[in-house]
XYZ file of C-alpha atoms in Angstrom:
674
model
C -35.914 11.191 -30.396
C -33.322 12.622 -28.042
C -29.594 12.504 -28.736
C -29.142 9.964 -25.942
C -31.766 7.687 -27.474
C -30.208 8.045 -30.926
C -26.788 7.195 -29.491
C -28.190 4.160 -27.697
C -29.816 2.974 -30.914
C -26.504 3.234 -32.758
C -24.663 1.354 -29.988
C -27.282 -1.405 -29.747
C -29.105 -1.730 -33.083
C -32.087 -4.056 -33.046
C -32.682 -6.662 -35.694
C -35.261 -5.287 -38.166
C -38.781 -6.672 -37.803
C -39.256 -6.973 -41.565
C -36.021 -8.965 -41.927
C -37.304 -11.823 -39.768
C -38.025 -14.999 -41.719
C -41.137 -17.014 -40.858
C -43.055 -16.751 -37.539
C -46.017 -15.231 -39.371
C -48.529 -15.846 -36.563
C -46.270 -14.154 -34.030
C -45.696 -11.153 -36.268
C -49.433 -10.866 -36.893
C -50.230 -11.059 -33.170
C -47.734 -8.322 -32.354
C -49.010 -6.135 -35.187
C -52.630 -6.506 -34.040
C -51.601 -5.305 -30.600
C -49.694 -2.405 -32.125
C -52.811 -1.494 -34.106
C -55.109 -1.819 -31.077
C -53.379 -1.975 -27.656
C -56.741 -2.919 -26.133
C -56.272 -6.438 -27.507
C -54.308 -7.133 -24.333
C -50.806 -8.289 -25.181
C -49.119 -11.419 -26.496
C -47.720 -14.536 -24.858
C -45.077 -16.234 -26.997
C -44.515 -19.906 -26.236
C -41.766 -21.832 -27.946
C -38.635 -23.869 -27.805
C -35.303 -22.198 -27.202
C -33.504 -20.605 -30.141
C -36.603 -19.563 -32.112
C -35.935 -15.782 -32.086
C -38.820 -15.033 -29.703
C -36.967 -12.213 -27.954
C -35.537 -10.863 -31.218
C -38.998 -10.448 -32.750
C -40.476 -8.796 -29.674
C -37.602 -6.322 -29.322
C -37.880 -5.463 -33.016
C -41.502 -4.400 -32.476
C -40.523 -1.205 -30.633
C -39.218 0.461 -33.794
C -42.644 0.068 -35.450
C -44.779 1.617 -32.713
C -46.104 5.148 -33.296
C -44.382 7.804 -31.152
C -46.202 9.198 -28.128
C -46.685 12.777 -26.967
C -45.915 13.286 -23.270
C -45.915 16.141 -20.783
C -42.476 17.706 -20.765
C -40.521 16.607 -17.688
C -43.159 14.133 -16.452
C -41.569 10.872 -15.300
C -44.886 9.053 -15.771
C -45.473 9.831 -19.474
C -48.723 11.743 -18.986
C -50.624 12.665 -22.160
C -50.738 16.489 -22.524
C -54.281 16.209 -23.882
C -55.505 14.301 -20.793
C -52.929 14.327 -17.984
C -53.450 12.049 -15.002
C -54.945 14.226 -12.212
C -53.265 12.005 -9.588
C -49.835 11.966 -11.243
C -47.106 12.218 -8.572
C -45.354 14.805 -10.784
C -48.572 16.797 -11.217
C -50.697 18.718 -11.368
C -49.714 19.553 -14.940
C -50.489 22.909 -16.483
C -51.750 23.156 -20.034
C -48.684 23.397 -22.231
C -47.330 21.844 -25.429
C -45.884 18.389 -24.886
C -42.882 16.659 -26.350
C -42.848 13.665 -28.679
C -40.676 10.630 -27.978
C -40.540 7.062 -29.338
C -42.711 4.427 -27.697
C -40.711 2.523 -25.111
C -40.102 -1.169 -24.810
C -39.273 -1.775 -21.146
C -37.800 -5.132 -20.137
C -38.628 -6.696 -16.766
C -35.846 -9.030 -15.576
C -36.994 -12.268 -13.937
C -34.947 -11.480 -10.835
C -36.237 -7.918 -10.403
C -37.346 -6.755 -6.975
C -40.800 -5.480 -6.095
C -39.396 -1.973 -5.625
C -37.771 -2.076 -9.070
C -41.083 -3.029 -10.687
C -43.539 -0.795 -8.828
C -41.218 1.946 -7.608
C -40.048 2.748 -4.120
C -40.392 5.341 -1.415
C -37.471 6.765 0.519
C -38.770 5.616 3.909
C -36.067 7.439 5.842
C -36.947 10.810 4.284
C -40.663 10.092 4.551
C -40.438 9.497 8.311
C -37.776 12.007 9.302
C -38.556 14.864 6.891
C -42.163 14.197 5.982
C -41.195 14.194 2.303
C -42.992 11.850 -0.085
C -39.934 11.054 -2.207
C -40.964 8.474 -4.817
C -38.670 6.779 -7.329
C -40.693 5.420 -10.291
C -40.312 1.791 -11.274
C -40.587 -0.161 -14.509
C -44.389 0.051 -14.557
C -44.111 3.833 -14.792
C -41.496 3.563 -17.557
C -43.751 1.198 -19.527
C -46.856 3.422 -19.353
C -48.170 3.956 -22.908
C -45.523 1.550 -24.200
C -44.588 -2.128 -24.055
C -43.624 -4.118 -20.970
C -41.626 -7.147 -22.072
C -40.976 -10.073 -19.741
C -38.559 -12.696 -21.032
C -39.027 -16.095 -19.345
C -42.287 -14.811 -17.886
C -43.106 -18.272 -16.501
C -40.129 -17.977 -14.134
C -41.301 -14.673 -12.645
C -41.761 -14.747 -8.859
C -45.325 -14.887 -7.577
C -45.248 -11.503 -5.815
C -44.189 -9.816 -9.076
C -46.936 -11.685 -10.927
C -49.461 -10.316 -8.426
C -48.264 -6.759 -9.091
C -48.529 -7.268 -12.846
C -52.050 -8.689 -12.494
C -53.208 -5.690 -10.477
C -51.636 -3.158 -12.834
C -52.917 -4.925 -15.962
C -56.451 -5.129 -14.551
C -56.693 -1.585 -13.163
C -54.312 0.335 -15.423
C -52.915 1.817 -12.217
C -49.921 1.078 -10.019
C -50.335 1.475 -6.262
C -47.342 1.728 -3.936
C -48.098 1.476 -0.212
C -45.465 1.862 2.491
C -46.532 2.171 6.140
C -49.354 4.645 5.602
C -47.698 6.500 2.714
C -49.514 5.935 -0.583
C -48.632 6.785 -4.189
C -50.552 5.866 -7.323
C -49.928 6.511 -11.007
C -51.288 5.348 -14.340
C -49.733 2.172 -15.739
C -51.360 1.138 -19.008
C -49.039 -0.908 -21.164
C -48.912 -3.647 -23.753
C -47.783 -6.799 -21.941
C -45.612 -9.156 -23.992
C -44.085 -12.282 -22.502
C -41.941 -15.066 -23.894
C -41.448 -18.486 -22.364
C -40.136 -21.976 -22.961
C -42.888 -24.414 -21.822
C -40.222 -26.965 -20.845
C -39.292 -24.688 -17.940
C -42.777 -24.522 -16.448
C -46.198 -23.009 -17.057
C -47.801 -19.746 -16.047
C -50.318 -19.265 -13.282
C -53.824 -19.379 -14.836
C -54.610 -15.836 -13.649
C -51.635 -14.356 -15.506
C -52.123 -16.603 -18.529
C -55.638 -15.240 -18.987
C -54.340 -11.647 -18.893
C -52.522 -12.130 -22.182
C -54.887 -11.288 -24.997
C -53.259 -13.523 -27.615
C -50.910 -16.477 -27.527
C -48.648 -17.912 -30.211
C -46.709 -21.174 -30.402
C -43.327 -20.729 -32.124
C -41.307 -23.591 -33.560
C -38.208 -23.627 -35.710
C -38.930 -24.340 -39.343
C -37.891 -27.747 -40.698
C -37.674 -26.286 -44.207
C -34.010 -26.322 -45.221
C -34.089 -23.230 -47.445
C -35.881 -21.190 -44.793
C -33.403 -22.200 -42.090
C -30.525 -21.325 -44.406
C -32.008 -17.871 -45.046
C -32.327 -17.251 -41.296
C -28.634 -18.035 -40.809
C -27.612 -15.958 -43.832
C -29.392 -12.849 -42.568
C -28.223 -13.269 -39.001
C -24.585 -13.550 -40.066
C -24.968 -10.453 -42.244
C -26.448 -8.549 -39.282
C -23.633 -9.594 -36.952
C -20.970 -8.690 -39.527
C -22.243 -5.115 -39.967
C -25.359 -4.267 -37.904
C -25.582 -0.685 -39.126
C -25.411 -1.580 -42.810
C -27.859 -4.468 -42.430
C -30.354 -2.297 -40.552
C -30.009 0.446 -43.156
C -30.803 -2.016 -45.953
C -34.192 -2.739 -44.336
C -34.968 0.839 -43.321
C -37.421 1.503 -46.140
C -39.397 -1.689 -45.431
C -39.479 -0.792 -41.738
C -40.748 2.702 -42.548
C -43.503 1.344 -44.801
C -44.655 -1.178 -42.217
C -44.656 1.438 -39.442
C -46.746 3.736 -41.640
C -49.226 0.968 -42.335
C -49.557 0.246 -38.605
C -50.176 3.939 -37.921
C -52.844 4.049 -40.644
C -54.534 0.942 -39.279
C -54.478 2.372 -35.745
C -56.226 5.505 -37.014
C -58.780 3.325 -38.851
C -59.756 1.145 -35.848
C -62.438 3.537 -34.631
C -64.151 3.362 -38.027
C -64.420 -0.449 -38.139
C -67.930 -1.841 -37.621
C -68.584 -5.080 -35.723
C -71.906 -6.344 -37.157
C -74.278 -8.469 -35.109
C -73.541 -11.477 -37.322
C -69.829 -11.308 -36.466
C -70.567 -10.735 -32.777
C -72.884 -13.738 -32.779
C -70.162 -15.769 -34.488
C -67.622 -14.779 -31.811
C -70.005 -15.759 -29.025
C -70.793 -19.051 -30.784
C -67.115 -19.948 -31.149
C -66.245 -19.096 -27.538
C -69.209 -21.043 -26.194
C -68.488 -24.061 -28.398
C -64.870 -24.219 -27.209
C -66.026 -23.914 -23.574
C -63.656 -21.130 -22.596
C -63.917 -19.782 -19.069
C -65.452 -16.372 -18.455
C -66.161 -13.633 -20.987
C -62.675 -12.197 -21.451
C -62.158 -14.505 -24.440
C -65.198 -12.999 -26.201
C -63.967 -9.447 -25.586
C -60.411 -10.174 -26.692
C -61.581 -11.990 -29.818
C -63.835 -9.082 -30.735
C -61.059 -6.511 -30.250
C -58.575 -8.630 -32.215
C -61.085 -9.120 -35.049
C -61.644 -5.359 -35.240
C -57.877 -4.772 -35.271
C -57.457 -7.383 -38.018
C -60.116 -5.716 -40.138
C -58.372 -2.356 -39.717
C -55.014 -3.968 -40.525
C -56.227 -5.401 -43.827
C -57.829 -2.063 -44.719
C -61.475 -3.024 -44.218
C -64.271 -1.228 -42.415
C -66.393 -4.233 -41.395
C -65.436 -7.346 -39.465
C -65.849 -10.505 -41.537
C -65.736 -14.218 -40.789
C -62.062 -14.295 -41.805
C -61.263 -11.582 -39.264
C -63.027 -13.603 -36.568
C -61.166 -16.745 -37.583
C -57.739 -15.094 -37.363
C -58.635 -13.530 -34.016
C -59.971 -16.783 -32.543
C -56.870 -18.731 -33.612
C -54.751 -16.388 -31.508
C -57.106 -15.594 -28.619
C -58.577 -18.971 -27.630
C -55.911 -21.733 -27.454
C -54.533 -20.798 -24.030
C -58.019 -20.335 -22.577
C -59.151 -23.898 -23.269
C -56.882 -25.661 -20.747
C -58.764 -27.606 -18.102
C -55.787 -28.686 -16.003
C -52.034 -27.921 -15.944
C -51.238 -31.071 -17.949
C -53.282 -29.973 -20.966
C -51.340 -28.457 -23.836
C -52.894 -25.308 -25.327
C -54.396 -25.786 -28.738
C -57.402 -25.253 -30.975
C -59.204 -27.562 -33.378
C -59.137 -25.387 -36.492
C -61.456 -27.677 -38.453
C -64.083 -27.230 -35.721
C -63.462 -23.475 -35.853
C -64.053 -23.460 -39.612
C -67.289 -25.445 -39.212
C -68.585 -22.959 -36.641
C -67.704 -19.931 -38.771
C -69.307 -21.498 -41.865
C -72.612 -20.999 -40.074
C -71.950 -17.264 -39.666
C -73.747 -15.072 -42.235
C -71.119 -13.473 -44.444
C -71.051 -9.690 -44.750
C -70.470 -8.050 -48.136
C -66.796 -7.752 -49.016
C -65.790 -4.227 -47.996
C -62.468 -4.375 -49.825
C -62.591 -6.519 -52.966
C -59.119 -5.362 -54.004
C -57.461 -6.547 -50.790
C -54.663 -8.892 -51.837
C -53.469 -9.623 -48.311
C -56.504 -11.052 -46.446
C -54.338 -13.036 -44.069
C -52.992 -9.834 -42.530
C -49.285 -10.720 -42.791
C -46.818 -7.830 -42.695
C -45.843 -6.300 -45.974
C -43.186 -3.788 -46.944
C -40.568 -6.172 -48.335
C -41.249 -8.906 -45.803
C -39.846 -12.227 -46.913
C -42.177 -15.209 -46.847
C -41.506 -18.869 -46.640
C -40.546 -20.827 -49.777
C -44.185 -21.690 -50.434
C -45.466 -18.164 -49.823
C -46.249 -18.678 -46.161
C -44.834 -20.089 -42.971
C -43.499 -23.575 -43.414
C -45.215 -26.347 -41.507
C -42.871 -27.715 -38.872
C -42.008 -31.332 -39.323
C -42.638 -33.775 -36.539
C -39.727 -34.177 -34.174
C -38.559 -37.773 -34.581
C -36.870 -37.696 -31.184
C -39.491 -35.832 -29.202
C -39.863 -38.508 -26.545
C -38.153 -38.814 -23.175
C -34.465 -39.589 -23.014
C -32.304 -41.444 -20.572
C -29.110 -40.217 -18.912
C -27.062 -40.981 -22.016
C -29.399 -38.913 -24.186
C -30.911 -41.937 -25.922
C -34.696 -41.893 -26.429
C -36.841 -43.963 -24.100
C -38.423 -46.686 -26.226
C -42.149 -46.526 -26.912
C -44.629 -48.972 -25.483
C -43.981 -52.589 -26.364
C -40.310 -52.072 -27.263
C -37.252 -52.827 -25.219
C -34.491 -50.513 -24.136
C -30.906 -51.761 -24.219
C -30.453 -54.235 -21.423
C -34.208 -54.612 -20.836
C -36.497 -57.528 -21.537
C -38.908 -57.797 -24.426
C -41.868 -57.912 -22.041
C -41.931 -54.196 -21.216
C -45.341 -52.571 -21.141
C -46.780 -49.094 -20.670
C -49.749 -48.893 -18.327
C -52.363 -46.178 -18.660
C -52.355 -43.799 -15.706
C -55.341 -43.607 -13.409
C -56.874 -40.114 -13.102
C -54.787 -37.764 -10.971
C -56.033 -37.502 -7.403
C -55.669 -34.662 -4.945
C -52.504 -35.411 -2.996
C -51.607 -34.947 0.629
C -49.314 -32.074 1.442
C -45.750 -33.085 2.278
C -43.385 -30.380 3.505
C -39.717 -30.004 4.312
C -39.150 -29.450 8.060
C -37.531 -26.314 9.434
C -37.408 -22.774 8.067
C -35.936 -22.295 4.612
C -34.973 -19.299 2.512
C -35.674 -20.520 -0.995
C -37.669 -19.089 -3.881
C -41.195 -17.971 -2.935
C -43.735 -20.754 -3.333
C -46.484 -22.534 -1.434
C -45.019 -25.627 0.172
C -42.640 -25.273 3.146
C -42.066 -22.576 5.752
C -39.473 -19.986 4.756
C -38.195 -16.508 5.488
C -39.445 -14.550 2.460
C -39.867 -10.899 1.392
C -43.650 -11.384 1.627
C -45.773 -13.069 4.238
C -46.843 -12.519 7.812
C -44.652 -10.322 10.012
C -42.818 -12.352 12.662
C -40.461 -9.761 14.151
C -38.074 -6.912 13.483
C -34.361 -6.463 12.910
C -31.795 -3.751 12.322
C -31.545 -3.345 8.532
C -28.279 -4.194 6.861
C -28.766 -1.425 4.284
C -31.661 0.715 3.141
C -34.846 -0.603 4.840
C -37.414 -1.917 2.375
C -40.174 -3.072 4.733
C -40.346 -0.799 7.764
C -41.558 -2.215 11.099
C -43.242 0.930 12.468
C -43.816 -0.257 16.031
C -40.242 -1.474 16.491
C -38.926 1.775 15.028
C -40.958 3.867 17.474
C -39.908 1.659 20.396
C -36.241 2.065 19.426
C -36.498 5.861 19.241
C -38.763 6.499 22.265
C -36.141 6.240 25.072
C -33.982 8.985 23.498
C -36.560 11.733 22.913
C -35.587 13.839 25.969
C -31.903 13.406 25.228
C -32.499 14.608 21.657
C -34.334 17.702 22.875
C -37.822 16.862 21.683
C -40.199 19.706 22.548
C -43.121 19.245 20.153
C -45.548 16.483 19.253
C -43.337 15.021 16.514
C -41.057 12.039 17.087
C -37.358 12.675 16.554
C -35.938 9.803 14.542
C -32.432 8.914 13.505
C -31.211 6.366 11.044
C -30.125 3.951 13.778
C -33.733 3.861 15.067
C -35.081 2.270 11.876
C -36.157 -1.368 12.036
C -37.327 -3.539 9.188
C -39.852 -6.338 9.421
C -38.917 -9.990 9.245
C -41.537 -12.085 7.502
C -42.406 -15.723 7.161
C -44.099 -17.148 4.113
C -43.805 -20.256 1.976
C -41.116 -21.470 -0.392
C -41.078 -23.766 -3.390
C -38.982 -26.904 -3.108
C -37.236 -29.326 -5.408
C -39.456 -32.419 -5.432
C -37.461 -35.343 -6.807
C -39.517 -38.407 -7.693
C -37.671 -41.742 -7.688
C -39.989 -44.340 -9.216
C -39.545 -48.111 -9.381
C -40.346 -49.140 -12.975
C -39.211 -52.763 -12.678
C -41.088 -55.954 -13.379
C -42.363 -56.154 -9.812
C -44.354 -53.006 -10.565
C -45.403 -54.082 -14.042
C -48.813 -55.469 -13.191
C -51.009 -53.179 -15.263
C -53.522 -52.324 -12.560
C -50.814 -51.692 -10.002
C -48.693 -49.418 -12.191
C -51.782 -47.499 -13.293
C -52.501 -46.714 -9.658
C -48.882 -45.661 -9.094
C -48.965 -43.310 -12.079
C -52.273 -41.812 -10.973
C -50.912 -41.174 -7.482
C -47.700 -39.576 -8.790
C -49.717 -37.426 -11.214
C -51.600 -36.148 -8.177
C -48.291 -35.288 -6.521
C -47.150 -33.571 -9.720
C -50.326 -31.486 -9.792
C -49.677 -30.551 -6.166
C -46.106 -29.545 -7.110
C -47.466 -27.338 -9.914
C -49.847 -25.563 -7.559
C -47.099 -25.000 -4.987
C -44.562 -23.622 -7.507
C -41.999 -26.386 -7.045
C -39.276 -27.630 -9.330
C -39.587 -31.325 -10.085
C -37.308 -34.092 -11.306
C -37.923 -37.743 -12.181
C -35.568 -40.698 -11.731
C -36.680 -44.194 -12.711
C -34.918 -47.485 -12.128
C -35.356 -50.885 -13.763
C -33.232 -53.587 -15.366
C -29.661 -52.899 -14.282
C -29.586 -49.092 -14.066
C -31.321 -45.891 -13.052
C -32.126 -43.072 -15.501
C -32.688 -39.363 -14.933
C -35.758 -39.262 -17.147
C -36.485 -35.611 -16.360
C -33.739 -33.286 -15.058
C -35.002 -30.838 -12.406
C -37.280 -28.321 -14.082
C -40.324 -26.171 -13.434
C -42.210 -27.891 -16.262
C -44.663 -30.178 -14.515
C -46.214 -30.926 -17.916
C -42.947 -32.515 -19.040
C -42.928 -34.662 -15.896
C -46.483 -35.813 -16.542
C -45.643 -36.692 -20.152
C -42.568 -38.701 -19.127
C -44.553 -40.518 -16.464
C -47.417 -41.465 -18.766
C -44.983 -42.858 -21.350
C -42.914 -44.729 -18.755
C -42.497 -48.446 -19.634
C -42.023 -51.053 -16.929
C -40.231 -54.386 -16.816
C -36.994 -56.055 -15.838
C -35.243 -56.415 -12.510
C -35.232 -53.974 -9.582
C -31.943 -52.040 -9.115
C -33.081 -50.203 -5.974
C -29.547 -49.253 -4.934
C -28.877 -47.743 -8.381
C -32.018 -45.625 -8.080
C -30.997 -44.263 -4.686
C -27.436 -43.546 -5.836
C -28.757 -41.710 -8.888
C -31.052 -39.644 -6.676
C -28.169 -38.746 -4.355
C -26.096 -37.570 -7.331
C -28.945 -35.457 -8.733
C -29.480 -33.760 -5.368
C -25.747 -33.124 -4.976
C -25.572 -31.346 -8.334
C -28.741 -29.350 -7.676
C -27.446 -28.268 -4.280
C -24.501 -26.644 -6.066
C -26.727 -25.001 -8.669
C -29.397 -23.684 -6.309
C -28.265 -24.012 -2.678
C -31.258 -22.129 -1.250
C -33.877 -24.510 -2.717
C -34.429 -27.374 -0.286
C -35.222 -30.840 -1.657
C -38.074 -33.226 -0.931
C -37.469 -36.812 -2.093
C -40.468 -38.993 -2.990
C -39.428 -42.644 -3.368
C -42.073 -44.895 -4.949
C -41.189 -48.568 -4.415
C -42.249 -51.840 -2.856
C -38.799 -52.135 -1.238
C -37.655 -55.168 -3.241
C -34.151 -55.269 -4.736
C -33.741 -58.050 -7.309
C -30.700 -56.451 -8.946
C -28.160 -56.197 -6.158
C -29.038 -56.818 -2.519
C -31.234 -55.170 0.052
C -28.114 -54.369 2.092
C -26.630 -52.501 -0.875
C -29.866 -50.511 -1.109
C -29.651 -49.659 2.596
C -26.053 -48.469 2.209
C -27.129 -46.282 -0.709
C -29.996 -44.953 1.394
C -27.502 -43.771 4.014
C -26.208 -41.236 1.463
C -29.627 -39.562 1.591
C -29.660 -39.143 5.350
C -30.826 -35.642 6.241
C -32.899 -35.232 3.075
C -36.637 -34.850 3.741
C -38.000 -38.076 2.245
C -41.354 -39.756 1.783
C -41.341 -43.468 0.912
C -44.505 -44.501 -0.912
C -45.010 -48.202 -0.152
C -46.471 -49.944 -3.207
C -46.448 -53.459 -1.738
C -49.766 -55.267 -2.117
C -51.216 -58.616 -1.127
C -52.142 -60.330 2.114
C -48.556 -61.264 2.961
C -46.392 -58.137 3.313
C -42.632 -58.233 3.743
C -42.407 -54.645 5.010
C -39.278 -53.902 2.972
C -40.362 -50.342 2.170
C -40.970 -49.634 5.862
C -37.529 -50.976 6.710
C -35.955 -48.789 4.047
C -37.838 -45.733 5.346
C -36.536 -46.331 8.872
C -32.975 -46.577 7.554
C -33.431 -43.241 5.721
C -35.215 -41.506 8.605
C -38.153 -41.055 6.237
C -41.919 -41.163 6.530
C -43.525 -44.235 4.950
C -47.042 -43.987 3.545
C -49.154 -46.559 1.743
C -50.024 -45.906 -1.880
C -53.712 -45.758 -0.984
C -52.985 -43.116 1.676
C -51.611 -40.514 -0.723
C -55.042 -39.084 -1.456
C -55.966 -36.110 0.697
C -59.406 -37.010 2.062
C -59.480 -34.536 4.926
C -58.208 -31.341 3.336
C -54.681 -30.142 3.944
C -52.575 -32.594 5.947
C -49.185 -31.416 7.127
C -46.520 -34.092 7.230
C -42.871 -34.180 8.080
C -43.241 -31.677 10.960
C -40.131 -31.323 13.041
C -38.358 -28.735 15.136
C -36.598 -26.034 13.141
């Protein structure tokens, strides 16, 4: 360790891994990856305030050090240096040993910061391939940690997918190409309430762990006690756990050295294949990850042969996130079914009868829960949706304050593929897949003079800008004489994600069970569309005498689906209150995220039995200029056309409930001049 690294460690001491209370599955998953990096990383899902980031950052101190080529910015191994390393070729010489790195990728990082960047000006004017390594190079042979990985922009996700799949980072800039090795342990943390991961990235994580705060009083008290002691004197607290940290790091190093000696018998391999097939996971990556994790678990417990218990522990961590069939499914695994499947697996002889830690939990002074293991989290008594005052939405058959006793909850029809609704004009919001926008990625639409250092050079425009001045500059050879003022960068057009705010009539006029089931099915289809297009969503409902913000704007489409399915109906129709609530939500969101353009989806039959239709029309005027779709839920032979009238007052597009399904592929609506 260099003096700079030692000084940084003193300035910013990390909470010791062995001092963490509970979270046994997460600690085991991280340890298995430390033992065998081929397992493929860990995705940590959990509510806020559960020490996800603390545990991951504490892992770095336990990783074995790495030997690197002296002076190489890409951490080449002296025993097998990368022949294509940009800092190479490397001559045979003794390397230097440094600690394994834990590199953090910020959610708002740029593509150049992640993959590295070329100095385009020097490349074109001097012919010099000047490359500045990015975070992928820093993370090579270490850990790449992404906090809030579900909020990462799509173009960064694509880069991570390529690097994780190939173990190589490619940087291409207008005919100049650089590549370097980028093999790292990918660890991500996320709060599911803020949105889910793309399936392609989700599958790249070898293991996944759900983290919840313990409901055990003594365990919670111990967490607070240790945290306060750490904050009072970090150096002293860390020193008190140094011996346990050293013992655990030594055990990880021993297990890593033992991995190559572990045997995977045919019976265990057959058991892995049986489990993966029975749980209907997609592809074969689950089988490979489970096998690697089982081998790592056997090495961790000190064995030389994979047993049914190793397979069970590996499957519990490797399969839950690979069983999802649609974005509204929560990850999970039926452990009783897993046990039944593994009971059929022939048991190998016990290769370590003296092993007193078959579960693989970390040792070396590690505190356990009060009962010797992680405490089972108690059910959250207030886990349901809440209204704007924070009060829980009543379950089916019960009444909310001010509502009637005849409320009911209709089952939702299956979600249907929805038509595509877009916001007119050209936006500049977060990259997504809904409306047109000026984005860093996408098709090239023109060129402009860069405001600073050009990041996406428009070669043709640059040449055209420089061509008229070649004689004046004294050009005599075949080369083009360029100056900084000649450089042009490309302007691009792609797609952005929007804020899709659903305003749903949940009054008695919608309470007919068949009718509300159809409404819920249609809105679920729109929610699925919002998930696929990387939108934020919000949900306002109105009934009785008020409107409630059931779901504040979030990227968690799953939360929206859960709120919608549990939505009771009944009471009068306060249409004006619903529109006013929507206007207030959009006003607040415009201040929070001014670049994200809204799309309002109003689901109503147009009736207003609490207040008047004129009041509803006056409230609608506050939403003028907002891209709006009015979903007309009116049924029957005699139609009053109130929803159509409301749509005209709002300058919105009105569509019938039955017309929401996309029967002809992608239908573009709301087209207007930019």
